[in-house]
mmCIF file of C-alpha atoms and ligand atoms in Angstrom:
data_model
loop_
_atom_site.group_PDB
_atom_site.id
_atom_site.type_symbol
_atom_site.label_atom_id
_atom_site.label_comp_id
_atom_site.label_asym_id
_atom_site.label_seq_id
_atom_site.Cartn_x
_atom_site.Cartn_y
_atom_site.Cartn_z
ATOM 1 C CA ASP A 34 24.034 -99.077 -60.048
ATOM 2 C CA LYS A 35 21.793 -96.224 -61.429
ATOM 3 C CA GLY A 36 19.661 -98.278 -63.581
ATOM 4 C CA GLU A 37 17.374 -96.360 -65.961
ATOM 5 C CA PHE A 38 18.134 -93.122 -64.062
ATOM 6 C CA ARG A 39 20.630 -90.448 -65.009
ATOM 7 C CA HIS A 40 21.417 -89.604 -61.337
ATOM 8 C CA TYR A 41 21.627 -91.564 -58.076
ATOM 9 C CA MET A 42 19.650 -88.668 -56.455
ATOM 10 C CA LEU A 43 16.736 -89.067 -59.029
ATOM 11 C CA LYS A 44 16.786 -93.088 -58.534
ATOM 12 C CA GLU A 45 16.743 -92.348 -54.737
ATOM 13 C CA ILE A 46 13.876 -90.020 -54.975
ATOM 14 C CA TYR A 47 11.970 -92.756 -56.956
ATOM 15 C CA GLU A 48 12.607 -95.335 -54.278
ATOM 16 C CA GLN A 49 11.001 -93.514 -51.601
ATOM 17 C CA PRO A 50 7.424 -95.189 -51.931
ATOM 18 C CA LYS A 51 9.406 -98.612 -51.659
ATOM 19 C CA VAL A 52 11.588 -97.676 -48.723
ATOM 20 C CA ILE A 53 9.003 -96.001 -46.793
ATOM 21 C CA ALA A 54 6.958 -99.198 -46.920
ATOM 22 C CA ALA A 55 9.951 -100.962 -45.652
ATOM 23 C CA CYS A 56 10.337 -98.639 -42.854
ATOM 24 C CA LEU A 57 6.622 -99.363 -41.698
ATOM 25 C CA GLU A 58 7.020 -103.148 -42.346
ATOM 26 C CA GLY A 59 6.457 -105.082 -39.117
ATOM 27 C CA ARG A 60 6.138 -101.839 -37.010
ATOM 28 C CA ILE A 61 2.319 -101.292 -37.255
ATOM 29 C CA SER A 62 -0.499 -103.669 -37.148
ATOM 30 C CA GLU A 63 -3.879 -103.118 -38.968
ATOM 31 C CA ASP A 64 -4.609 -100.300 -36.582
ATOM 32 C CA ARG A 65 -1.941 -100.059 -33.960
ATOM 33 C CA VAL A 66 1.735 -98.965 -33.750
ATOM 34 C CA LEU A 67 3.726 -101.827 -32.320
ATOM 35 C CA THR A 68 5.956 -101.109 -29.421
ATOM 36 C CA SER A 69 8.021 -104.017 -30.148
ATOM 37 C CA SER A 70 9.613 -101.788 -33.027
ATOM 38 C CA PHE A 71 11.874 -100.351 -30.244
ATOM 39 C CA GLY A 72 13.065 -103.661 -28.949
ATOM 40 C CA ALA A 73 12.632 -105.234 -25.524
ATOM 41 C CA ASP A 74 13.368 -102.066 -23.732
ATOM 42 C CA SER A 75 10.216 -100.007 -24.737
ATOM 43 C CA ALA A 76 9.294 -98.867 -21.309
ATOM 44 C CA PHE A 77 10.953 -95.555 -22.053
ATOM 45 C CA LEU A 78 7.667 -94.780 -24.417
ATOM 46 C CA LYS A 79 5.663 -94.616 -21.335
ATOM 47 C CA ASP A 80 8.208 -93.096 -18.881
ATOM 48 C CA VAL A 81 9.481 -90.464 -20.974
ATOM 49 C CA GLU A 82 8.546 -86.740 -20.081
ATOM 50 C CA ASN A 83 10.881 -84.795 -22.211
ATOM 51 C CA ILE A 84 12.687 -85.147 -25.645
ATOM 52 C CA HIS A 85 16.021 -83.784 -26.777
ATOM 53 C CA ILE A 86 16.608 -84.277 -30.410
ATOM 54 C CA VAL A 87 20.241 -83.815 -31.751
ATOM 55 C CA ALA A 88 21.292 -84.045 -35.436
ATOM 56 C CA CYS A 89 22.981 -82.438 -38.311
ATOM 57 C CA GLY A 90 21.930 -80.929 -41.836
ATOM 58 C CA THR A 91 19.053 -82.745 -43.314
ATOM 59 C CA SER A 92 18.591 -85.016 -40.379
ATOM 60 C CA TYR A 93 18.323 -81.884 -38.124
ATOM 61 C CA HIS A 94 15.214 -80.831 -40.300
ATOM 62 C CA ALA A 95 13.669 -84.175 -39.603
ATOM 63 C CA GLY A 96 14.024 -83.556 -36.121
ATOM 64 C CA MET A 97 12.394 -80.126 -36.446
ATOM 65 C CA VAL A 98 9.296 -81.779 -37.963
ATOM 66 C CA ALA A 99 9.353 -84.425 -35.272
ATOM 67 C CA LYS A 100 8.916 -81.690 -32.638
ATOM 68 C CA TYR A 101 5.516 -80.662 -34.020
ATOM 69 C CA TRP A 102 4.276 -84.297 -33.964
ATOM 70 C CA ILE A 103 5.691 -84.995 -30.422
ATOM 71 C CA GLU A 104 4.428 -82.084 -28.849
ATOM 72 C CA GLU A 105 0.930 -82.321 -30.763
ATOM 73 C CA LEU A 106 0.113 -85.969 -30.285
ATOM 74 C CA ALA A 107 2.186 -86.838 -26.982
ATOM 75 C CA ASN A 108 1.723 -83.524 -25.341
ATOM 76 C CA ILE A 109 5.619 -83.803 -24.126
ATOM 77 C CA PRO A 110 8.046 -80.820 -24.460
ATOM 78 C CA CYS A 111 10.617 -81.538 -27.318
ATOM 79 C CA SER A 112 13.514 -79.481 -28.263
ATOM 80 C CA VAL A 113 15.702 -79.818 -31.230
ATOM 81 C CA GLU A 114 19.272 -78.818 -31.665
ATOM 82 C CA VAL A 115 22.382 -79.184 -34.094
ATOM 83 C CA ALA A 116 24.928 -81.580 -32.790
ATOM 84 C CA SER A 117 27.982 -79.017 -33.314
ATOM 85 C CA GLU A 118 26.167 -76.604 -30.834
ATOM 86 C CA TYR A 119 24.898 -79.184 -28.481
ATOM 87 C CA ARG A 120 28.076 -80.812 -27.869
ATOM 88 C CA TYR A 121 29.901 -77.561 -26.833
ATOM 89 C CA ARG A 122 27.543 -76.266 -23.973
ATOM 90 C CA LYS A 123 26.263 -76.916 -20.788
ATOM 91 C CA VAL A 124 23.032 -78.770 -21.361
ATOM 92 C CA ALA A 125 20.255 -78.835 -18.654
ATOM 93 C CA VAL A 126 18.579 -82.323 -18.738
ATOM 94 C CA PRO A 127 14.988 -82.278 -17.166
ATOM 95 C CA LYS A 128 13.976 -85.457 -15.477
ATOM 96 C CA LYS A 129 13.023 -88.586 -17.588
ATOM 97 C CA SER A 130 14.323 -87.044 -20.846
ATOM 98 C CA LEU A 131 14.956 -89.091 -23.957
ATOM 99 C CA PHE A 132 18.100 -88.372 -25.853
ATOM 100 C CA LEU A 133 17.218 -89.029 -29.609
ATOM 101 C CA THR A 134 19.720 -88.682 -32.494
ATOM 102 C CA LEU A 135 19.077 -88.852 -36.279
ATOM 103 C CA SER A 136 21.514 -89.701 -38.640
ATOM 104 C CA GLN A 137 21.572 -91.319 -42.053
ATOM 105 C CA SER A 138 25.305 -92.640 -41.867
ATOM 106 C CA GLY A 139 25.582 -93.003 -38.009
ATOM 107 C CA GLU A 140 29.200 -91.766 -38.485
ATOM 108 C CA THR A 141 28.859 -88.040 -38.329
ATOM 109 C CA ALA A 142 31.326 -86.636 -35.997
ATOM 110 C CA ASP A 143 29.310 -83.929 -34.211
ATOM 111 C CA THR A 144 26.415 -86.331 -33.795
ATOM 112 C CA LEU A 145 28.697 -89.229 -32.137
ATOM 113 C CA ALA A 146 30.255 -86.540 -29.881
ATOM 114 C CA ALA A 147 26.963 -85.234 -28.794
ATOM 115 C CA MET A 148 25.517 -88.885 -27.928
ATOM 116 C CA ARG A 149 28.626 -89.896 -26.111
ATOM 117 C CA MET A 150 28.299 -86.653 -24.033
ATOM 118 C CA ALA A 151 24.757 -87.150 -23.405
ATOM 119 C CA LYS A 152 25.340 -90.630 -22.111
ATOM 120 C CA GLY A 153 26.998 -88.870 -19.042
ATOM 121 C CA LEU A 154 23.950 -86.508 -18.337
ATOM 122 C CA GLY A 155 21.292 -88.760 -16.849
ATOM 123 C CA TYR A 156 18.959 -89.215 -19.798
ATOM 124 C CA LEU A 157 16.365 -91.968 -19.409
ATOM 125 C CA THR A 158 17.848 -93.758 -22.621
ATOM 126 C CA THR A 159 19.581 -93.083 -25.903
ATOM 127 C CA LEU A 160 17.593 -93.690 -29.182
ATOM 128 C CA ALA A 161 19.369 -93.440 -32.453
ATOM 129 C CA ILE A 162 17.071 -93.338 -35.620
ATOM 130 C CA CYS A 163 19.619 -94.294 -38.131
ATOM 131 C CA ASN A 164 20.060 -95.763 -41.760
ATOM 132 C CA VAL A 165 23.115 -98.008 -41.250
ATOM 133 C CA PRO A 166 22.722 -100.800 -39.115
ATOM 134 C CA SER A 167 26.613 -101.455 -38.679
ATOM 135 C CA SER A 168 27.394 -97.695 -37.823
ATOM 136 C CA THR A 169 29.117 -96.496 -34.830
ATOM 137 C CA LEU A 170 25.844 -94.594 -33.717
ATOM 138 C CA VAL A 171 23.977 -97.763 -33.823
ATOM 139 C CA ARG A 172 26.474 -99.671 -31.944
ATOM 140 C CA GLU A 173 26.883 -97.288 -29.091
ATOM 141 C CA SER A 174 23.442 -96.078 -28.476
ATOM 142 C CA ASP A 175 21.080 -97.804 -26.119
ATOM 143 C CA LEU A 176 18.139 -98.257 -28.538
ATOM 144 C CA THR A 177 17.855 -98.122 -32.200
ATOM 145 C CA LEU A 178 15.174 -97.749 -34.938
ATOM 146 C CA LEU A 179 16.617 -98.346 -38.342
ATOM 147 C CA THR A 180 15.079 -96.408 -41.288
ATOM 148 C CA ARG A 181 15.692 -99.025 -43.926
ATOM 149 C CA ALA A 182 16.295 -96.479 -46.684
ATOM 150 C CA GLY A 183 18.928 -98.798 -48.299
ATOM 151 C CA THR A 184 22.293 -97.320 -49.515
ATOM 152 C CA GLU A 185 21.989 -93.691 -50.249
ATOM 153 C CA ILE A 186 24.796 -92.772 -52.704
ATOM 154 C CA GLY A 187 23.558 -89.097 -53.854
ATOM 155 C CA VAL A 188 25.275 -86.491 -51.262
ATOM 156 C CA ALA A 189 22.079 -84.750 -51.257
ATOM 157 C CA SER A 190 19.761 -86.752 -48.830
ATOM 158 C CA THR A 191 16.524 -87.623 -50.086
ATOM 159 C CA LYS A 192 15.088 -90.986 -48.987
ATOM 160 C CA ALA A 193 17.095 -91.074 -45.923
ATOM 161 C CA PHE A 194 15.027 -87.828 -44.908
ATOM 162 C CA THR A 195 11.531 -89.226 -45.606
ATOM 163 C CA THR A 196 12.148 -92.590 -43.960
ATOM 164 C CA GLN A 197 13.460 -90.565 -40.928
ATOM 165 C CA LEU A 198 10.356 -88.823 -40.957
ATOM 166 C CA THR A 199 8.330 -91.906 -40.983
ATOM 167 C CA ALA A 200 10.507 -93.405 -38.285
ATOM 168 C CA LEU A 201 9.944 -90.485 -36.296
ATOM 169 C CA LEU A 202 6.026 -90.469 -36.885
ATOM 170 C CA ILE A 203 5.925 -94.052 -35.715
ATOM 171 C CA THR A 204 7.950 -93.084 -32.600
ATOM 172 C CA SER A 205 5.608 -90.187 -31.837
ATOM 173 C CA ILE A 206 2.452 -92.189 -32.165
ATOM 174 C CA ALA A 207 3.954 -94.758 -30.018
ATOM 175 C CA ILE A 208 4.841 -92.432 -27.192
ATOM 176 C CA ALA A 209 1.562 -90.727 -27.321
ATOM 177 C CA ALA A 210 -0.367 -94.171 -27.222
ATOM 178 C CA GLU A 211 1.928 -95.260 -24.203
ATOM 179 C CA LYS A 212 1.343 -92.174 -22.331
ATOM 180 C CA GLY A 213 -2.523 -92.358 -22.788
ATOM 181 C CA GLU A 214 -2.480 -89.243 -24.880
ATOM 182 C CA LEU A 215 -4.250 -90.967 -27.829
ATOM 183 C CA SER A 216 -7.842 -92.118 -28.275
ATOM 184 C CA ASP A 217 -8.176 -95.528 -29.674
ATOM 185 C CA ASP A 218 -10.043 -93.807 -32.872
ATOM 186 C CA LYS A 219 -7.156 -91.313 -33.209
ATOM 187 C CA HIS A 220 -4.556 -94.064 -32.986
ATOM 188 C CA THR A 221 -6.408 -96.007 -35.700
ATOM 189 C CA ALA A 222 -6.820 -92.991 -38.003
ATOM 190 C CA LEU A 223 -3.160 -92.287 -37.478
ATOM 191 C CA VAL A 224 -2.252 -95.829 -38.567
ATOM 192 C CA HIS A 225 -4.607 -95.791 -41.433
ATOM 193 C CA ALA A 226 -2.971 -92.788 -42.721
ATOM 194 C CA LEU A 227 0.473 -94.375 -42.301
ATOM 195 C CA ARG A 228 -0.508 -97.342 -44.476
ATOM 196 C CA SER A 229 -1.451 -94.986 -47.275
ATOM 197 C CA LEU A 230 1.898 -93.196 -47.041
ATOM 198 C CA PRO A 231 3.865 -95.128 -49.795
ATOM 199 C CA SER A 232 0.924 -94.530 -52.433
ATOM 200 C CA TYR A 233 0.808 -90.912 -51.456
ATOM 201 C CA VAL A 234 4.606 -90.515 -52.123
ATOM 202 C CA ASP A 235 4.178 -92.211 -55.415
ATOM 203 C CA ALA A 236 1.515 -89.994 -56.505
ATOM 204 C CA ALA A 237 3.495 -86.901 -55.648
ATOM 205 C CA ILE A 238 6.445 -88.522 -57.519
ATOM 206 C CA LYS A 239 4.108 -88.459 -60.533
ATOM 207 C CA GLN A 240 4.437 -84.683 -60.716
ATOM 208 C CA ASP A 241 7.987 -85.205 -61.906
ATOM 209 C CA SER A 242 7.518 -83.826 -65.558
ATOM 210 C CA ALA A 243 5.484 -80.963 -64.379
ATOM 211 C CA ILE A 244 8.079 -79.879 -61.852
ATOM 212 C CA LYS A 245 10.764 -80.272 -64.539
ATOM 213 C CA LEU A 246 9.091 -77.798 -66.561
ATOM 214 C CA VAL A 247 8.923 -75.359 -63.615
ATOM 215 C CA SER A 248 12.474 -75.798 -63.009
ATOM 216 C CA GLU A 249 13.470 -74.021 -66.136
ATOM 217 C CA HIS A 250 12.243 -70.542 -64.540
ATOM 218 C CA PHE A 251 15.383 -71.088 -62.268
ATOM 219 C CA ALA A 252 18.125 -71.418 -64.823
ATOM 220 C CA ASN A 253 19.256 -67.757 -64.399
ATOM 221 C CA LYS A 254 18.191 -67.149 -60.689
ATOM 222 C CA HIS A 255 20.801 -66.447 -57.978
ATOM 223 C CA ASN A 256 18.491 -66.448 -55.083
ATOM 224 C CA ALA A 257 15.459 -68.132 -53.700
ATOM 225 C CA LEU A 258 13.176 -67.737 -50.652
ATOM 226 C CA PHE A 259 11.251 -70.618 -49.251
ATOM 227 C CA LEU A 260 8.449 -69.953 -47.002
ATOM 228 C CA GLY A 261 6.376 -72.279 -44.825
ATOM 229 C CA ARG A 262 4.384 -72.304 -41.541
ATOM 230 C CA GLY A 263 4.015 -74.919 -38.871
ATOM 231 C CA PRO A 264 5.626 -78.392 -39.716
ATOM 232 C CA MET A 265 6.152 -76.941 -43.186
ATOM 233 C CA PHE A 266 8.642 -74.472 -42.075
ATOM 234 C CA PRO A 267 11.320 -77.291 -41.542
ATOM 235 C CA ILE A 268 10.242 -78.680 -44.889
ATOM 236 C CA ALA A 269 11.108 -75.205 -46.394
ATOM 237 C CA LEU A 270 14.341 -75.388 -44.629
ATOM 238 C CA GLU A 271 15.105 -78.646 -46.041
ATOM 239 C CA GLY A 272 13.945 -77.559 -49.672
ATOM 240 C CA ALA A 273 16.300 -74.611 -49.372
ATOM 241 C CA LEU A 274 19.159 -76.749 -48.443
ATOM 242 C CA LYS A 275 18.562 -79.197 -51.305
ATOM 243 C CA LEU A 276 18.506 -76.245 -53.605
ATOM 244 C CA LYS A 277 21.991 -74.534 -52.321
ATOM 245 C CA GLU A 278 23.633 -77.939 -51.950
ATOM 246 C CA ILE A 279 23.206 -79.107 -55.474
ATOM 247 C CA SER A 280 22.155 -76.135 -57.733
ATOM 248 C CA TYR A 281 24.485 -73.444 -55.868
ATOM 249 C CA ILE A 282 21.523 -70.984 -55.810
ATOM 250 C CA HIS A 283 21.610 -69.128 -52.841
ATOM 251 C CA ALA A 284 18.296 -70.062 -50.944
ATOM 252 C CA GLU A 285 16.953 -69.142 -47.467
ATOM 253 C CA ALA A 286 13.896 -70.360 -45.633
ATOM 254 C CA TYR A 287 11.786 -68.566 -43.436
ATOM 255 C CA PRO A 288 8.552 -69.167 -41.414
ATOM 256 C CA ALA A 289 6.198 -67.100 -43.570
ATOM 257 C CA GLY A 290 4.999 -65.133 -40.541
ATOM 258 C CA GLU A 291 8.601 -63.672 -40.087
ATOM 259 C CA LEU A 292 8.588 -62.134 -43.553
ATOM 260 C CA LYS A 293 7.553 -58.529 -42.140
ATOM 261 C CA HIS A 294 10.394 -58.793 -39.773
ATOM 262 C CA GLY A 295 12.942 -58.603 -42.477
ATOM 263 C CA PRO A 296 13.213 -60.780 -45.444
ATOM 264 C CA LEU A 297 10.439 -58.883 -47.235
ATOM 265 C CA ALA A 298 13.023 -56.254 -47.954
ATOM 266 C CA LEU A 299 14.582 -58.815 -50.336
ATOM 267 C CA VAL A 300 11.457 -59.323 -52.365
ATOM 268 C CA ASP A 301 11.534 -57.858 -55.896
ATOM 269 C CA GLU A 302 10.649 -59.105 -59.335
ATOM 270 C CA THR A 303 13.803 -61.075 -59.570
ATOM 271 C CA MET A 304 13.307 -63.004 -56.397
ATOM 272 C CA PRO A 305 11.405 -66.408 -56.796
ATOM 273 C CA ILE A 306 9.448 -67.541 -53.663
ATOM 274 C CA ILE A 307 8.559 -71.224 -53.217
ATOM 275 C CA THR A 308 6.085 -72.636 -50.791
ATOM 276 C CA VAL A 309 4.322 -75.787 -50.077
ATOM 277 C CA ALA A 310 0.754 -75.004 -49.029
ATOM 278 C CA PRO A 311 -0.753 -76.991 -46.131
ATOM 279 C CA ASN A 312 -4.447 -77.770 -46.002
ATOM 280 C CA ASN A 313 -5.144 -76.679 -42.637
ATOM 281 C CA GLN A 314 -5.941 -73.596 -40.553
ATOM 282 C CA MET A 315 -2.579 -71.954 -41.354
ATOM 283 C CA LEU A 316 -3.641 -71.897 -45.049
ATOM 284 C CA ASP A 317 -5.325 -68.433 -45.070
ATOM 285 C CA LYS A 318 -2.404 -66.993 -42.825
ATOM 286 C CA LEU A 319 0.076 -68.402 -45.546
ATOM 287 C CA LYS A 320 -2.121 -66.860 -48.248
ATOM 288 C CA SER A 321 -1.771 -63.437 -46.914
ATOM 289 C CA ASN A 322 1.780 -63.625 -46.415
ATOM 290 C CA LEU A 323 1.982 -64.666 -49.950
ATOM 291 C CA GLN A 324 -0.235 -61.561 -51.106
ATOM 292 C CA GLU A 325 2.558 -59.307 -49.307
ATOM 293 C CA VAL A 326 5.315 -61.257 -51.618
ATOM 294 C CA ARG A 327 3.206 -60.726 -54.811
ATOM 295 C CA ALA A 328 2.439 -57.165 -54.145
ATOM 296 C CA ARG A 329 6.091 -56.577 -54.314
ATOM 297 C CA GLY A 330 6.649 -58.538 -57.654
ATOM 298 C CA GLY A 331 7.946 -61.695 -56.274
ATOM 299 C CA GLU A 332 7.403 -64.600 -58.478
ATOM 300 C CA LEU A 333 5.589 -67.233 -56.670
ATOM 301 C CA PHE A 334 5.983 -71.216 -56.924
ATOM 302 C CA VAL A 335 3.223 -72.813 -54.997
ATOM 303 C CA PHE A 336 2.971 -76.589 -54.378
ATOM 304 C CA GLY A 337 -0.328 -77.795 -52.902
ATOM 305 C CA ALA A 338 -3.279 -79.974 -53.155
ATOM 306 C CA LYS A 339 -6.281 -78.577 -55.269
ATOM 307 C CA GLU A 340 -8.194 -78.115 -51.922
ATOM 308 C CA THR A 341 -6.023 -75.309 -50.920
ATOM 309 C CA GLY A 342 -7.666 -73.163 -53.671
ATOM 310 C CA PHE A 343 -4.511 -72.062 -55.479
ATOM 311 C CA ALA A 344 -4.390 -71.974 -59.071
ATOM 312 C CA GLN A 345 -2.192 -70.797 -61.994
ATOM 313 C CA ALA A 346 -2.372 -66.968 -62.328
ATOM 314 C CA GLU A 347 -0.265 -63.917 -63.244
ATOM 315 C CA GLY A 348 3.152 -64.427 -61.201
ATOM 316 C CA ILE A 349 1.778 -67.433 -59.686
ATOM 317 C CA HIS A 350 3.184 -70.824 -60.935
ATOM 318 C CA TYR A 351 1.016 -73.518 -59.348
ATOM 319 C CA ASN A 352 1.759 -77.313 -59.069
ATOM 320 C CA GLU A 353 -0.861 -79.665 -57.719
ATOM 321 C CA ILE A 354 0.293 -82.261 -55.269
ATOM 322 C CA PRO A 355 -2.170 -84.887 -53.796
ATOM 323 C CA TRP A 356 -4.314 -84.483 -50.860
ATOM 324 C CA VAL A 357 -3.092 -86.329 -47.747
ATOM 325 C CA GLU A 358 -4.123 -86.355 -44.113
ATOM 326 C CA GLU A 359 -2.493 -83.266 -42.302
ATOM 327 C CA VAL A 360 -0.114 -85.436 -40.115
ATOM 328 C CA LEU A 361 1.318 -86.867 -43.322
ATOM 329 C CA GLU A 362 1.958 -83.485 -45.019
ATOM 330 C CA PRO A 363 5.541 -82.920 -44.088
ATOM 331 C CA ILE A 364 6.607 -86.222 -45.871
ATOM 332 C CA VAL A 365 4.553 -86.046 -48.997
ATOM 333 C CA HIS A 366 5.213 -82.242 -49.601
ATOM 334 C CA THR A 367 8.927 -82.934 -49.312
ATOM 335 C CA ILE A 368 8.975 -84.758 -52.640
ATOM 336 C CA PRO A 369 8.102 -81.773 -54.980
ATOM 337 C CA LEU A 370 10.979 -79.733 -53.563
ATOM 338 C CA GLN A 371 13.494 -82.642 -53.893
ATOM 339 C CA LEU A 372 12.329 -82.988 -57.588
ATOM 340 C CA LEU A 373 12.482 -79.172 -57.893
ATOM 341 C CA SER A 374 16.048 -78.991 -56.999
ATOM 342 C CA TYR A 375 17.154 -81.912 -58.708
ATOM 343 C CA HIS A 376 15.756 -80.523 -62.056
ATOM 344 C CA VAL A 377 17.264 -77.219 -61.365
ATOM 345 C CA ALA A 378 20.487 -78.859 -60.829
ATOM 346 C CA VAL A 379 20.296 -80.591 -63.873
ATOM 347 C CA VAL A 380 19.271 -77.339 -65.921
ATOM 348 C CA LYS A 381 22.317 -75.619 -64.460
ATOM 349 C CA GLY A 382 24.764 -78.600 -65.383
ATOM 350 C CA THR A 383 26.094 -79.023 -61.749
ATOM 351 C CA ASP A 384 27.462 -82.202 -60.604
ATOM 352 C CA VAL A 385 24.147 -83.526 -58.827
ATOM 353 C CA ASP A 386 25.289 -86.468 -56.905
ATOM 354 C CA GLN A 387 28.711 -85.204 -55.937
ATOM 355 C CA PRO A 388 28.408 -81.391 -55.307
ATOM 356 C CA ARG A 389 31.372 -79.311 -55.055
ATOM 357 C CA ASN A 390 33.107 -79.142 -51.368
ATOM 358 C CA LEU A 391 30.808 -81.554 -49.820
ATOM 359 C CA ALA A 392 31.084 -85.214 -48.438
ATOM 360 C CA LYS A 393 28.456 -87.787 -48.038
ATOM 361 C CA SER A 394 29.433 -88.268 -44.696
ATOM 362 C CA VAL A 395 30.937 -85.518 -42.447
ATOM 363 C CA THR A 396 33.379 -87.813 -40.292
ATOM 364 C CA VAL A 397 35.519 -84.854 -39.253
ATOM 365 C CA GLU A 398 34.345 -81.689 -36.993
HETATM 366 O O1 M6R B 234 24.573 -88.817 -41.907
HETATM 367 P P1 M6R B 234 23.823 -87.848 -41.186
HETATM 368 O O2 M6R B 234 22.347 -87.864 -41.360
HETATM 369 O O3 M6R B 234 24.246 -87.673 -39.925
HETATM 370 O O4 M6R B 234 24.417 -86.433 -41.977
HETATM 371 C C1 M6R B 234 23.961 -85.201 -41.549
HETATM 372 C C2 M6R B 234 24.266 -84.076 -42.637
HETATM 373 O O5 M6R B 234 25.640 -84.111 -42.925
HETATM 374 C C3 M6R B 234 23.549 -84.469 -43.978
HETATM 375 O O6 M6R B 234 22.048 -84.537 -43.887
HETATM 376 C C4 M6R B 234 23.820 -83.377 -44.967
HETATM 377 O O7 M6R B 234 23.225 -82.129 -44.448
HETATM 378 C C5 M6R B 234 23.226 -83.629 -46.430
HETATM 379 N N1 M6R B 234 24.196 -83.548 -47.376
HETATM 380 C C6 M6R B 234 22.088 -83.043 -46.786
HETATM 381 O O8 M6R B 234 21.444 -83.346 -47.937
#
């Protein structure tokens, strides 16, 4: 039931504060991530020395964000690959590696095949972060962390993604703590940040009507370029996927530092450039990348906290989003991009919940 909402996608975007809270429930105490979240077999948290993440589509983007968290917090190498590639190549598995799959449905054919293949490759264990408790992936994986997003009906994944990220951040913190890479103070600070996450996401959703206004600029666009740096690069990829999936506008995402290496040639007055600005040491670098774009006439759409110093200006559409702790930015900054693609699709009159050519669950290769 869509209730007061016009589409399931919008309903699911608005459910995010609630389902993220559900994902955190019982998995954190006042100041610690609880290893019991992983069941009785949580020894892998201490033993793991390397991680392979395998997934498809939006779930793959969640894995790309996790790589930044895992390497930063737990100081162990992490690689991320789409399941359709992983399953058809010879994979070298370092000692004490964790195989981690991400899937909303738990029925994606390539992800299942990758997991079945991995079981014969000598991994420490296989962990699935999944939304559907009764799915094949959950049944066949050694360990499971459920995302608790509830049924997701819109083909464009929204709440499944942000709950995957929440579960991945819990996992990254748990590994970092068990491996002795996290000071008590840092651990406490991270858990306090996690506790605020539902209210931050709620504050980001409150920008809905402002983002709706911005979406009108996309009514006649045929292309869009998303830029991000650091963990905001996978968020840019996810923003581009959402836009192409439901509005059929051709969208690409690049790490902003790659602009000069090719995509800058695409930029002229007809090209909208969308970016979510982080509030960290990458901000100045991003700003200089954006100047290069402005200098070629590209129209900028910037989402960022007011601390980033962006403001409305000639050729710059600025939308404020709340300030949040750096580690949470990938989750909270996803919200404006979900809302943007939703409203652009509504403006274009496409079938938001059931885009052409796509199925909710890709159970065949
Ligand atoms: O159920 P899964 O998470 O395994 O699905 C993976 C992809 O098919 C899925 O994320 C797809 O990319 C979405 N339609 C994106 O919105």
